[in-house]
Coordinates of C-alpha atoms in Angstrom, one line a residue:
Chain A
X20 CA 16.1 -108.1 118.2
X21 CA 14.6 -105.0 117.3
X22 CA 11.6 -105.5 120.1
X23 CA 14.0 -107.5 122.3
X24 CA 16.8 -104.7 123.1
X25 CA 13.5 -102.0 124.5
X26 CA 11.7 -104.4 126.1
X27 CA 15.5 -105.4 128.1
X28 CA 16.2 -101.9 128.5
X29 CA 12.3 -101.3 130.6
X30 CA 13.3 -104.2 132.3
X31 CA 16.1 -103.2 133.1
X32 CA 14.5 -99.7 134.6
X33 CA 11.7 -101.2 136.0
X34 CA 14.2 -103.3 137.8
X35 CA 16.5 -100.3 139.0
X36 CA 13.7 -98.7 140.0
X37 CA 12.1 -101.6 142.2
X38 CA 15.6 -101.8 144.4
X39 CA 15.5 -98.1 144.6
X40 CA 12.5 -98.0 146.5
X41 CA 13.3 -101.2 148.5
X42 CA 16.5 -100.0 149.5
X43 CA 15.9 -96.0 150.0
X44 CA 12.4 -96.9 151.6
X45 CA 10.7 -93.8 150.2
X46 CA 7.2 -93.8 151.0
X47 CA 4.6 -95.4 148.3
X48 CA 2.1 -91.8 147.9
X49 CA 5.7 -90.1 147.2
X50 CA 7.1 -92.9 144.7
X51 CA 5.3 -96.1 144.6
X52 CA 7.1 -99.2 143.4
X53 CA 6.3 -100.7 140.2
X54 CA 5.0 -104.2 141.9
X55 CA 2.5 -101.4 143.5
X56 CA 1.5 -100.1 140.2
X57 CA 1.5 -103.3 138.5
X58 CA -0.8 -104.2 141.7
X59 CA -3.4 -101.3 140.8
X60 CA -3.3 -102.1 137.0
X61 CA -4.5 -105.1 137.9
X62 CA -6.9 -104.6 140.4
X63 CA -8.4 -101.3 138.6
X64 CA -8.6 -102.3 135.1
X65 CA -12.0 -101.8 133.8
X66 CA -11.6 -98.1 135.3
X67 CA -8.4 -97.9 133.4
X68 CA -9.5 -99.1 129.9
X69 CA -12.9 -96.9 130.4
X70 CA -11.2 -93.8 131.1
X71 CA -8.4 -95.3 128.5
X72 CA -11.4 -95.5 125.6
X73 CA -12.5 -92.0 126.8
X74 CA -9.5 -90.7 125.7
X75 CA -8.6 -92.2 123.1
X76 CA -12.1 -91.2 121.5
X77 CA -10.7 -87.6 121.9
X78 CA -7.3 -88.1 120.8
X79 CA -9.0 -89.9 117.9
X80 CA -11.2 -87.4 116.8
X81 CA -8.6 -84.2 117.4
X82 CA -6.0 -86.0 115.1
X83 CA -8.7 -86.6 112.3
X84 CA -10.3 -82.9 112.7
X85 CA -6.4 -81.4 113.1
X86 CA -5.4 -83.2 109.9
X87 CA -8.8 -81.9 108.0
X88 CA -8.4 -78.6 108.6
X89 CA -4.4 -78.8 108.4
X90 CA -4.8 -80.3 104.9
X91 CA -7.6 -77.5 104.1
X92 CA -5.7 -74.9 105.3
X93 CA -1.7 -75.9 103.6
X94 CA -3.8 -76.6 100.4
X95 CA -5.5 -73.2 100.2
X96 CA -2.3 -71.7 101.3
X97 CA -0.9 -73.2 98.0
X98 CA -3.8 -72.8 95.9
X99 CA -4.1 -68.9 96.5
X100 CA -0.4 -67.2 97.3
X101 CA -2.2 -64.1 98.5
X102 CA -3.9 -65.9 101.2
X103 CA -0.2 -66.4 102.6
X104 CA 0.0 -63.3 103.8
X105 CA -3.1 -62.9 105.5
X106 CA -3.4 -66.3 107.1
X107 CA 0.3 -67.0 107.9
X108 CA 1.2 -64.7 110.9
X109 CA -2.5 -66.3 112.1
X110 CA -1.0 -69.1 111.7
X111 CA 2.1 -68.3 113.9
X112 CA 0.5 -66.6 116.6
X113 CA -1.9 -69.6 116.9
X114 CA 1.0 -71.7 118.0
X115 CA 2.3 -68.7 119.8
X116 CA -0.6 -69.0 122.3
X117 CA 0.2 -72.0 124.8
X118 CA -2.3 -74.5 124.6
X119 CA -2.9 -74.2 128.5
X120 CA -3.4 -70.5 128.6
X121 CA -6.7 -71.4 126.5
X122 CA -7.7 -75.0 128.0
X123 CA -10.1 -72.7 130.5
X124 CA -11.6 -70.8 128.1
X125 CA -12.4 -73.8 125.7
X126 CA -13.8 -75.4 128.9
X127 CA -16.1 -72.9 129.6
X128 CA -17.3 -72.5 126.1
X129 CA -17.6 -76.3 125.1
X130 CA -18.3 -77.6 128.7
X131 CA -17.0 -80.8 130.1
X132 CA -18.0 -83.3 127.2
X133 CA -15.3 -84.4 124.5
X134 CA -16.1 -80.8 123.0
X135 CA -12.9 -79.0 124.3
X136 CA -10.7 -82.0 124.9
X137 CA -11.2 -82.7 120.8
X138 CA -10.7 -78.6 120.7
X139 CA -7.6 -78.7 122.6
X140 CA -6.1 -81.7 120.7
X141 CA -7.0 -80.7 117.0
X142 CA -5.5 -76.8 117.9
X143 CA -2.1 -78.6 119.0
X144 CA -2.3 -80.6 116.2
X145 CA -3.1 -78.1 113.7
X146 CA -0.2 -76.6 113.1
X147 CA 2.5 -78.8 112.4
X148 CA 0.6 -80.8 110.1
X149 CA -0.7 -77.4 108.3
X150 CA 3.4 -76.2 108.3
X151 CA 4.5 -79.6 107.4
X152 CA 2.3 -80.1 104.1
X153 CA 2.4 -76.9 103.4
X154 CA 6.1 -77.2 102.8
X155 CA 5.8 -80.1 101.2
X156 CA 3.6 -78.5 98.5
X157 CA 6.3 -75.4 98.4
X158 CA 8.7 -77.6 97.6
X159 CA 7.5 -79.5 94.8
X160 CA 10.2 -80.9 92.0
X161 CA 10.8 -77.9 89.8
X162 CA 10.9 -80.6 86.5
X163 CA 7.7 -81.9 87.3
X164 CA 6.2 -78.3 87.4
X165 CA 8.1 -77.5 84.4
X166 CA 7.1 -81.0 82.7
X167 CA 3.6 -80.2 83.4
X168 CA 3.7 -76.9 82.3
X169 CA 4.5 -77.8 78.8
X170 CA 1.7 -80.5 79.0
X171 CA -0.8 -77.9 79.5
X172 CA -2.3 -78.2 83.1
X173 CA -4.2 -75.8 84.6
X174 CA -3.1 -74.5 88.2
X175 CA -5.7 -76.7 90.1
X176 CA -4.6 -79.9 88.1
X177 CA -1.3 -79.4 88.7
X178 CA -2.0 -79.1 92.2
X179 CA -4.1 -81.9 92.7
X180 CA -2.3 -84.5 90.2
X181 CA 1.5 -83.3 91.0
X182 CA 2.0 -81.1 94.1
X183 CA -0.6 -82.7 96.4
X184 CA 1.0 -86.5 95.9
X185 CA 4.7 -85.1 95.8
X186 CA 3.9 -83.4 99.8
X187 CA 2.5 -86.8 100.9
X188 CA 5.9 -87.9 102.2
X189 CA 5.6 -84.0 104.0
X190 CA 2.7 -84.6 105.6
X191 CA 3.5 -88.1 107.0
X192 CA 6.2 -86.8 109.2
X193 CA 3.6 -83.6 109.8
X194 CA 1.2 -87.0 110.8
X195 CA 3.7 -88.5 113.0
X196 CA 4.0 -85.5 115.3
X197 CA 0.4 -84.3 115.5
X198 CA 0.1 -88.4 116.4
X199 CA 3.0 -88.1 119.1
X200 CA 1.3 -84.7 120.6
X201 CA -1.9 -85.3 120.1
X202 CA -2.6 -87.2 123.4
X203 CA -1.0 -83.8 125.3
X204 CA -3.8 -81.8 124.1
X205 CA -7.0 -84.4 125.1
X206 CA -4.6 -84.6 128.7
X207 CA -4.3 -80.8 129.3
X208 CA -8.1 -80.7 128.0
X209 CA -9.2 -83.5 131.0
X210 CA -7.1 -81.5 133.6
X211 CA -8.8 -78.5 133.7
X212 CA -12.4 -80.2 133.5
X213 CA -13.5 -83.3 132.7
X214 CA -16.1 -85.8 133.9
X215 CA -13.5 -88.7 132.5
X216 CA -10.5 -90.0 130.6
X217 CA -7.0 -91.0 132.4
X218 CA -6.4 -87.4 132.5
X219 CA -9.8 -86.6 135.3
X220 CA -8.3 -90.0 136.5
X221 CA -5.0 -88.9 137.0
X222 CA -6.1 -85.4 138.9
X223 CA -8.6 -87.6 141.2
X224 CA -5.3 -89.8 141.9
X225 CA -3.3 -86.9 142.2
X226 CA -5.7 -85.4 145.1
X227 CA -6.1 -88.6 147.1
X228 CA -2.1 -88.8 147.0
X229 CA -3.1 -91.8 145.6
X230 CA 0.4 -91.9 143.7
X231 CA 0.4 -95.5 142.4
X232 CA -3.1 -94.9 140.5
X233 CA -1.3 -91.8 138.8
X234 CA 1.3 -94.2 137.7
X235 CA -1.2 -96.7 136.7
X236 CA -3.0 -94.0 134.5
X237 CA 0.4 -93.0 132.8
X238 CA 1.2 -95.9 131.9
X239 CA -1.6 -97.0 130.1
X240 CA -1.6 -93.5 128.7
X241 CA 1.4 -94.1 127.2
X242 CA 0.5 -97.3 125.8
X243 CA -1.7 -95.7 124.1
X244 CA 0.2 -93.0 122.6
X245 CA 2.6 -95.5 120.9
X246 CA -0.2 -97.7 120.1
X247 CA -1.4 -94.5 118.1
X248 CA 1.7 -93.6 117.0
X249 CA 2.8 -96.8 115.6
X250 CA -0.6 -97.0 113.8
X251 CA -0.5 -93.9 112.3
X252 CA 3.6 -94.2 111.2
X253 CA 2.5 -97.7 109.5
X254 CA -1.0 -96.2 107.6
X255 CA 1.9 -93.8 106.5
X256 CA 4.1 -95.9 105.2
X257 CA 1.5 -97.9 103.2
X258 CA -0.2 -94.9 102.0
X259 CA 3.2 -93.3 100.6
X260 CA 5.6 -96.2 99.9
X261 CA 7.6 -94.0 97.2
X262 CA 8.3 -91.8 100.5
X263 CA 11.6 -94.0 101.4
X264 CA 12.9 -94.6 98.3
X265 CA 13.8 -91.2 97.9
X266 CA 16.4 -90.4 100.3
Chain B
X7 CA -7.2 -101.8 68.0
X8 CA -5.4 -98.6 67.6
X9 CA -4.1 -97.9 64.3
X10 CA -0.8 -95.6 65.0
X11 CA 0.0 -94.0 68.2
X12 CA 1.4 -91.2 66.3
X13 CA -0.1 -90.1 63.4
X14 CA 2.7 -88.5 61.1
X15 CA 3.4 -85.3 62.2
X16 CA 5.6 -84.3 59.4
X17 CA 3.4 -82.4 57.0
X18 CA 2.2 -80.5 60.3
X19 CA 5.5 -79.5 61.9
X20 CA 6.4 -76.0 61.8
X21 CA 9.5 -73.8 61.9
X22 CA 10.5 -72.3 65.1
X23 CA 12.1 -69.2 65.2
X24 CA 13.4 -67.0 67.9
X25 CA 14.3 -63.6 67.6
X26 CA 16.5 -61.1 69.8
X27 CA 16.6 -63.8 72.8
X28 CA 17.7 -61.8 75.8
X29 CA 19.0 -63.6 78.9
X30 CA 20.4 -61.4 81.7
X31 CA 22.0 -63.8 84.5
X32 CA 23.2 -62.1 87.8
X33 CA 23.9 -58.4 86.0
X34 CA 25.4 -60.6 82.3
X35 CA 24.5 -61.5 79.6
X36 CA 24.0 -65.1 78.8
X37 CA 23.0 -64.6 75.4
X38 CA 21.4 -60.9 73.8
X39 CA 19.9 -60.4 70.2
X40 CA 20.3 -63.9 69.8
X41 CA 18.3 -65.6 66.5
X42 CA 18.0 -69.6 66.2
X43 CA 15.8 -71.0 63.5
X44 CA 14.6 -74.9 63.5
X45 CA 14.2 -76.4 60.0
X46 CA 10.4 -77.9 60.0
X47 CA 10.5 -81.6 60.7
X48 CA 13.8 -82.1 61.0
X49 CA 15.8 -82.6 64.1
X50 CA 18.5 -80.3 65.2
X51 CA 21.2 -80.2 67.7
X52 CA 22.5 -77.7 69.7
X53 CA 26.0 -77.7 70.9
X54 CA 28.3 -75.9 73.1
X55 CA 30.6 -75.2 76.2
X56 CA 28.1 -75.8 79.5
X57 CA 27.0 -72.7 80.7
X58 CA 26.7 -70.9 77.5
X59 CA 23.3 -70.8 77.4
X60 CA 22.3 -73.8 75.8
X61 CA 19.3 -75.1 78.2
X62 CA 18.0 -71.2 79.0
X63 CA 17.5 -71.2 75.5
X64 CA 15.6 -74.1 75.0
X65 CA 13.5 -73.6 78.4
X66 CA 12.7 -69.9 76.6
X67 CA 11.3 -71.9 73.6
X68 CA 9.3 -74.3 76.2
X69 CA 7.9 -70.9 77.6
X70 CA 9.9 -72.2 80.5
X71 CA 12.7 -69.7 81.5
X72 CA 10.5 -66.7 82.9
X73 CA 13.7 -64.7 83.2
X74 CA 14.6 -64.7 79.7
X75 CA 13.1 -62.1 77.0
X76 CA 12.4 -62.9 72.9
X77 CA 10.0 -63.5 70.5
X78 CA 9.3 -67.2 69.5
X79 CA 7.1 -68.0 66.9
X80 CA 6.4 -70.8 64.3
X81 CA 7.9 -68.8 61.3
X82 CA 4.4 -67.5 60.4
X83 CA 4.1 -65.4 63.5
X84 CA 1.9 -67.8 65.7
X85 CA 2.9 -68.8 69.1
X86 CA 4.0 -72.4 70.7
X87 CA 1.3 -72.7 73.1
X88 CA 0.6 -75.9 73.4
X89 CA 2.8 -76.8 70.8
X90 CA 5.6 -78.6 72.4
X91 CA 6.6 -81.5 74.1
X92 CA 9.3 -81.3 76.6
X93 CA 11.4 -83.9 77.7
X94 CA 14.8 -83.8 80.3
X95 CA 18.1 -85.2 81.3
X96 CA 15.7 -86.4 84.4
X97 CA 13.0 -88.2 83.3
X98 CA 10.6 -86.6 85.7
X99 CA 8.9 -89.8 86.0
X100 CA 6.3 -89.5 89.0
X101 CA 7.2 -91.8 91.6
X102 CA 3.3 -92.7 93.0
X103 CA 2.1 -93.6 89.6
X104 CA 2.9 -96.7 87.5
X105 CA 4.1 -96.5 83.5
X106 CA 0.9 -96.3 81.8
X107 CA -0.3 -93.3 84.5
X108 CA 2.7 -91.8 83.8
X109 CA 2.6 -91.8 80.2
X110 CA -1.1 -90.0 80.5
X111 CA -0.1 -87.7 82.8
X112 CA -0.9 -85.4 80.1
X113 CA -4.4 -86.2 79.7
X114 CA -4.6 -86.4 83.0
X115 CA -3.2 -82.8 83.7
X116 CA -5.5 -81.5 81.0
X117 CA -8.7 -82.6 82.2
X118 CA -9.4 -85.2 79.6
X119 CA -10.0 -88.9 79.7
X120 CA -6.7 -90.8 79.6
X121 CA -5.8 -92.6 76.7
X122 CA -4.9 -95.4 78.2
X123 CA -4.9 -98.2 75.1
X124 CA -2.4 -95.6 73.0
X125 CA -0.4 -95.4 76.0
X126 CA 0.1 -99.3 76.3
X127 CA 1.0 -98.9 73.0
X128 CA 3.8 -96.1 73.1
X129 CA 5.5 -98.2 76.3
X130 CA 5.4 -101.6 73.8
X131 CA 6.7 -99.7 71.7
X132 CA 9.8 -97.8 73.2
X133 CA 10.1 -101.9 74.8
X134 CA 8.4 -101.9 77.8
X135 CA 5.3 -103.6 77.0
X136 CA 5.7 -106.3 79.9
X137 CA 6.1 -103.9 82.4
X138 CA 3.0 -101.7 81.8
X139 CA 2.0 -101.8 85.9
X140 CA 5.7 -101.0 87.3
X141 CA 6.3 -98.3 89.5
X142 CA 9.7 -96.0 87.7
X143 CA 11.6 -97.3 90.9
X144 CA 11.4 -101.2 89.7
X145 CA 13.1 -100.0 86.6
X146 CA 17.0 -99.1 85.4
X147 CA 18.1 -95.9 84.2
X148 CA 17.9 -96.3 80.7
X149 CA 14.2 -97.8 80.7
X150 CA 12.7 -94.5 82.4
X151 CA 14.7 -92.6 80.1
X152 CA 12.8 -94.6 77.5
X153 CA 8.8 -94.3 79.5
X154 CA 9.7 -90.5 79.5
X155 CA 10.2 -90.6 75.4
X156 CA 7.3 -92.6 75.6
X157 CA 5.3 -89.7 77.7
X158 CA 6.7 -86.8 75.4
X159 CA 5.2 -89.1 72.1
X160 CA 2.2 -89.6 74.0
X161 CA 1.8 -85.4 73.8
X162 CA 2.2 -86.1 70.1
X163 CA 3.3 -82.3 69.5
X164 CA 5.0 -81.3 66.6
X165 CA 7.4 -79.3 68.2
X166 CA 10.0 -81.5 70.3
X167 CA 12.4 -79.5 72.7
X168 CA 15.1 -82.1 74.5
X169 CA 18.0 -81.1 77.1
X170 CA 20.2 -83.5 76.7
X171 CA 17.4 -86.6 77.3
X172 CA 20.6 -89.0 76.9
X173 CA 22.9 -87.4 79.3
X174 CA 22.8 -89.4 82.3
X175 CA 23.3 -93.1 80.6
X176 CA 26.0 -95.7 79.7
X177 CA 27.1 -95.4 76.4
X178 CA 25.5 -98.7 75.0
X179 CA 21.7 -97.9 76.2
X180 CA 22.4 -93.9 75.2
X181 CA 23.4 -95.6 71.6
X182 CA 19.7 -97.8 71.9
X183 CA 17.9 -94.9 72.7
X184 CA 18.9 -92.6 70.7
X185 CA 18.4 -94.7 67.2
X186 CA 14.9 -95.6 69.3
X187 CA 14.7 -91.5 69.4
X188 CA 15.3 -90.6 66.1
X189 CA 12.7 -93.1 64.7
X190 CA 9.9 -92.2 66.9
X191 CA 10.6 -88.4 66.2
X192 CA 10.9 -88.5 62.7
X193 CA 9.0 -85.7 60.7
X194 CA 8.4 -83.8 64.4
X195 CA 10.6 -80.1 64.9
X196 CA 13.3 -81.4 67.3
X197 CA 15.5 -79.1 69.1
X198 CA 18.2 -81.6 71.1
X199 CA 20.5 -80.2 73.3
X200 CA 23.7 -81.9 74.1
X201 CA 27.2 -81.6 75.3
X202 CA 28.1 -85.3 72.5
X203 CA 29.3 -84.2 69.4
X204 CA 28.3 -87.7 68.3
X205 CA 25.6 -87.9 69.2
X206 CA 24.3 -84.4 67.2
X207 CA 25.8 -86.1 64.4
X208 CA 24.2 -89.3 64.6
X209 CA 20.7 -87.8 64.8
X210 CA 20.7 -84.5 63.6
X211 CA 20.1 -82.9 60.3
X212 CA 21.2 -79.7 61.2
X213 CA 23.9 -78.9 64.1
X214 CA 24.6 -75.8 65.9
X215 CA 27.3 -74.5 67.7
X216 CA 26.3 -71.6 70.7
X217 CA 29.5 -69.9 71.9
X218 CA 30.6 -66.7 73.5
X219 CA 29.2 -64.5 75.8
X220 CA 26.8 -63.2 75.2
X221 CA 26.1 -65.9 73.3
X222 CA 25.7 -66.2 69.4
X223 CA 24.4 -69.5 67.4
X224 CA 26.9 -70.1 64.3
X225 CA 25.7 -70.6 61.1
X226 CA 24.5 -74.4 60.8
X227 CA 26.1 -77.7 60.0
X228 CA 24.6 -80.0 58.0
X229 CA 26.4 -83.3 57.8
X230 CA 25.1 -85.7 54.8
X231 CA 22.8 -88.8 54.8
X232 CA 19.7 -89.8 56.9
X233 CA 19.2 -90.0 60.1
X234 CA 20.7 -91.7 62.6
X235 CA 23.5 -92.5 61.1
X236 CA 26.2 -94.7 61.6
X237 CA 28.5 -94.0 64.2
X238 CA 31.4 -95.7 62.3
X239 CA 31.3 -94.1 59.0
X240 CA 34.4 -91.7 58.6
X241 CA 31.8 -88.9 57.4
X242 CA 30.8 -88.9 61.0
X243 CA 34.0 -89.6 63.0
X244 CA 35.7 -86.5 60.4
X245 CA 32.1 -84.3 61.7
X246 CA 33.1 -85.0 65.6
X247 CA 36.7 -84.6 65.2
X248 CA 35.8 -81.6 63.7
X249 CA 33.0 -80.5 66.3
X250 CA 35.7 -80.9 69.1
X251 CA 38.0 -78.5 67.9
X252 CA 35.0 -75.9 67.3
X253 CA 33.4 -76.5 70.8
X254 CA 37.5 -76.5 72.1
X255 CA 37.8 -72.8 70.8
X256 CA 33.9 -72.0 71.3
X257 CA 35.1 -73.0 75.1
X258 CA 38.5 -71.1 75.3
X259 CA 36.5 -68.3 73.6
X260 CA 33.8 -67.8 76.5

C-alpha cells in the first residue's frame, strides 16, 4: 500500500496530463506529452545515465565534503564556546549569500570540471547540517551532563562519549535535507558551466527548444534525488536506531 | 575471577558536612546559612515539602547546582572531588549503548580501560545478568532503575548522593529495589532524597526533615534497628505516621 497509493497518484497525473495535451493541442517544444518523453528516455538513454552518473558523482562528493566540514565546524562550535561568536554570524551570512549569485565566481575559479559543481553543492549543504548538529550538541540531556560530571569526565570526553552520540538523531534530519538540496547545488553548478551532467543537458535541451529532452533530464534527475534521499534517510535510521524511540 | 565488585567501603567513608548553604532562586531564598551533616557510612534521608530545597541541596553537595553558595567538605576540611557517585529519579541510562557500556561509562568518561568483567558482575548482581547486551529500551522501568544502581556501584565512591532514585516506580519493584539498595550501599555515606516517609524509614539510619523558607534541616531522627527494615513493624508505621504530620506542618509552614 504504502508504494501503491504514489505510484496511483503519478499515474494518475501522468494520465491527466496526457489528455491535457491531446485535447488542448499545445505544441510539443511548449509542453511535450509524457508518451514524448517516455519516447526520448528511451531512445536517449545512455546520454541520460552518463550525464546522470556525472552528476551524481558531484552530488556525491558535495554531500560527503558538506557533512565533513559541517560535523568539523558544529563540533568545534561546541568544543570552544568562544569560537561561537566569531564563526557564527560567518556562518549566517554564508547562507545569506544565494548560492547563484556565486555559481560564476566558483566557475571561473574552479573551471568547468566537478571542482565548482562539488563547491556549489557542499556550500548549500553546509549549513544546515552544521546548524542542525550543532543544535543537537546544545541540547544535550542536562542529567547525562550532570551524571557525567560527577563521574569525572573531562570536557572532550564528555563531548565525544555523550554529546556527540546524543546529536546523532540532530544531524540525521540535518542529513536528510543537505541530501534533499544537495542535487540543487551540482544543478545550479552545471548551468552556469559545465562540459556535462543533466544540468549542461538540460541547458543544451533548453536552447534547441528541445522541450521533451528537458523533461527527460528531470526526470531522471529526480530519480535520482530520491534515490539519494531514500539512501541516505535509511543509512540514518540504521546508524541511530535509538533516534525513534524517543519521541 | 573477580573477588568483590565492591570492596567494603565502610572503614573509608567520610562525613559530609555543609556549611552556610546559600541558594538564592529568582530574588528568594531557598535555603541561607543552612548546615546538614552525614553520619560516615551510614545512610540518610532527607525529607520534606517539594520545592523546599531538597534536590538544590543535594546537587550543591554533587558540585552540581552552580547557582548555590557553601562550603562542603568531608568533616576534616577536604573536598568531594571525585568523591561521589550520583544517581537520579531518571536513570540517565544512554540510549546507543547496551548495559555493560553503560555501567562503564565511567571508565569510559575518565579515560581508563573499562572494566568490563566487574561490570558483568554489578548487573548479575542487581539481577540482570542475562541481559548483559540489551539496549535500556528492551527493558521495564524498574530494571534501568536497577542498571543505574548498578552504574553508581560501579563508581564505587564512598560518598552516595540519590534524588529520590525510587520515585518513578510501582510500589512492589520500589520495595525490591530499595532492600536491593540498602544492601549494596551498606558502609558507603548515603544522602537519599525522597518525598516517602517509608521509605526513609525503611533504609535510613538517620532522617531529616528540610522545611521553611529559607529553609532549615531539623535536628535528626533516628529510628531503631538495622537497615532496611521491615515495613510492617509498628516501630516503623508509628515513625511514618509520625513523619506525615511533621512534613504536614513543615508544608503548611512554607
Amino acid at each position: 500500500m504504502t508504494l501503491l497509493r504514489p505510484l496511483l497518484v503519478l499515474l494518475t497525473v501522468l494520465a491527466l496530463w496526457q489528455l491535457g495535451v491531446w485535447l488542448s493541442g499545445v505544441p510539443h517544444f511548449l509542453l511535450p506529452s509524457p508518451a514524448r518523453v517516455g519516447g526520448v528516455l528511451l531512445d536517449r538513454w545512455p546520454e541520460l545515465l552518463a550525464n546522470a552518473w556525472v552528476t551524481g558523482v558531484e552530488i556525491v562528493l558535495g554531500l560527503l565534503l558538506g557533512t565533513l566540514l559541517g560535523c568539523l565546524s558544529a563540533l568545534s562550535l561546541a568544543l570552544l564556546p568562544p569560537l561561537r561568536r566569531w564563526l557564527l554570524p560567518l556562518l549566517v551570512v554564508s547562507q545569506a549569500i544565494p548560492v547563484f549569485a556565486l555559481a560564476p565566481l566558483l566557475v571561473l575559479w574552479f573551471g568547468y570540471g566537478l571542482g565548482p559543481k562539488i563547491a556549489m553543492a557542499t556550500l548549500i549543504i553546509y549549513f544546515p547540517v552544521t546548524a542542525a548538529f550543532y543544535d543537537g550538541l546544545r541540547r544535550t540531556e542536562t542529567g547525562w551532563l550532570d551524571l557525567a560530571q560527577t563521574m569525572g569526565g573531562s570536557r572532550l570526553s564528555v563531548l565525544l562519549r555523550v554529546r556527540l552520540p546524543a546529536a546523532l538523531p540532530a544531524l540525521t534530519s540535518g542529513l536528510r535535507v543537505a541530501a534533499a538540496t544537495a542535487p540543487i547545488g551540482a544543478v545550479v553548478g552545471e548551468w552556469v558551466g559545465a562540459g556535462a551532467g543533466l544540468g549542461r543537458m538540460m541547458l543544451d535541451a533548453n536552447g534547441r527548444m528541445q522541450t521533451d529532452v528537458m523533461f527527460a533530464a528531470l526526470f531522471v534527475l529526480a530519480l535520482l534525488a530520491l534515490t539519494l534521499y531514500a539512501l541516505v534517510d535509511r543509512g540514518c535510521r540504521a546508524a541511530v536506531p535509538w533516534a525513534q524511540e524517543r519521541n | 575471577m573477580y573477588d568483590s565488585p565492591y570492596p567494603a567501603a565502610g572503614g573509608s567513608a567520610p562525613p559530609v558536612a555543609v556549611e552556610a548553604a546559600r541558594l538564592v532562586y529568582d530574588g528568594l531564598p531557598l535555603f541561607d546559612g543552612l548546615q546538614l551533616e552525614l553520619p560516615p557510612g551510614e545512610i540518610t534521608a532527607l525529607l520534606g515539602p517539594s520545592g523546599v530545597g531538597k534536590s538544590s541541596l543535594l546537587r550543591l553537595l554533587a558540585g552540581l547546582e552552580a547557582a548555590a553558595e557553601g562550603r562542603v567538605h568531608d568533616g576534616a576540611g577536604g573536598p568531594l572531588t571525585g568523591r561521589v557517585a550520583y544517581m537520579a529519579q531518571q536513570d540517565l541510562l544512554l540510549p546507543w549503548l547496551d548495559l555493560v557500556g553503560n555501567v562503564v561509562l565511567g571508565d569510559r568518561l575518565r579515560g581508563r580501560r573499562p572494566d568490563r568483567p566487574r561490570a558483568e558482575a554489578l548487573l548479575a548482581e542487581v539481577g540482570l545478568g542475562d541481559r548483559l547486551r540489551d539496549r535500556p529500551a528492551a527493558l521495564s522501568g524498574g530494571m534501568r532503575q536497577r542498571v543505574a544502581l548498578a552504574r553508581t556501584l560501579f563508581e564505587n565512591r564512598p560518598v552516595v548522593l540519590m534524588d529520590e532514585p525510587f520515585g518513578a516506580l510501582d510500589a512492589i519493584t520500589r520495595h525490591e529495589l530499595q532492600a536491593l539498595a540498602a544492601e549494596k550501599l551498606a558502609g558507603r555515606t548515603v544522602l537519599l532524597v525522597t518525598h516517602d516517609p517509608l521509605e526513609a524509614l525503611r533504609l535510613a539510619q538517620s532522617v531529616l526533615v528540610m522545611a521553611g523558607r529559607p529553609a532549615q534541616v531539623e535536628p535528626p531522627i533516628r529510628p531503631a534497628g538495622p537497615v532496611p527494615r521491615d515495613p510492617g513493624d509498628p516501630l516503623v508505621l508509628q515513625g511514618q505516621a509520625e513523619l506525615l504530620v511533621r512534613l504536614g506542618r513543615a508544608r503548611s509552614a512554607a
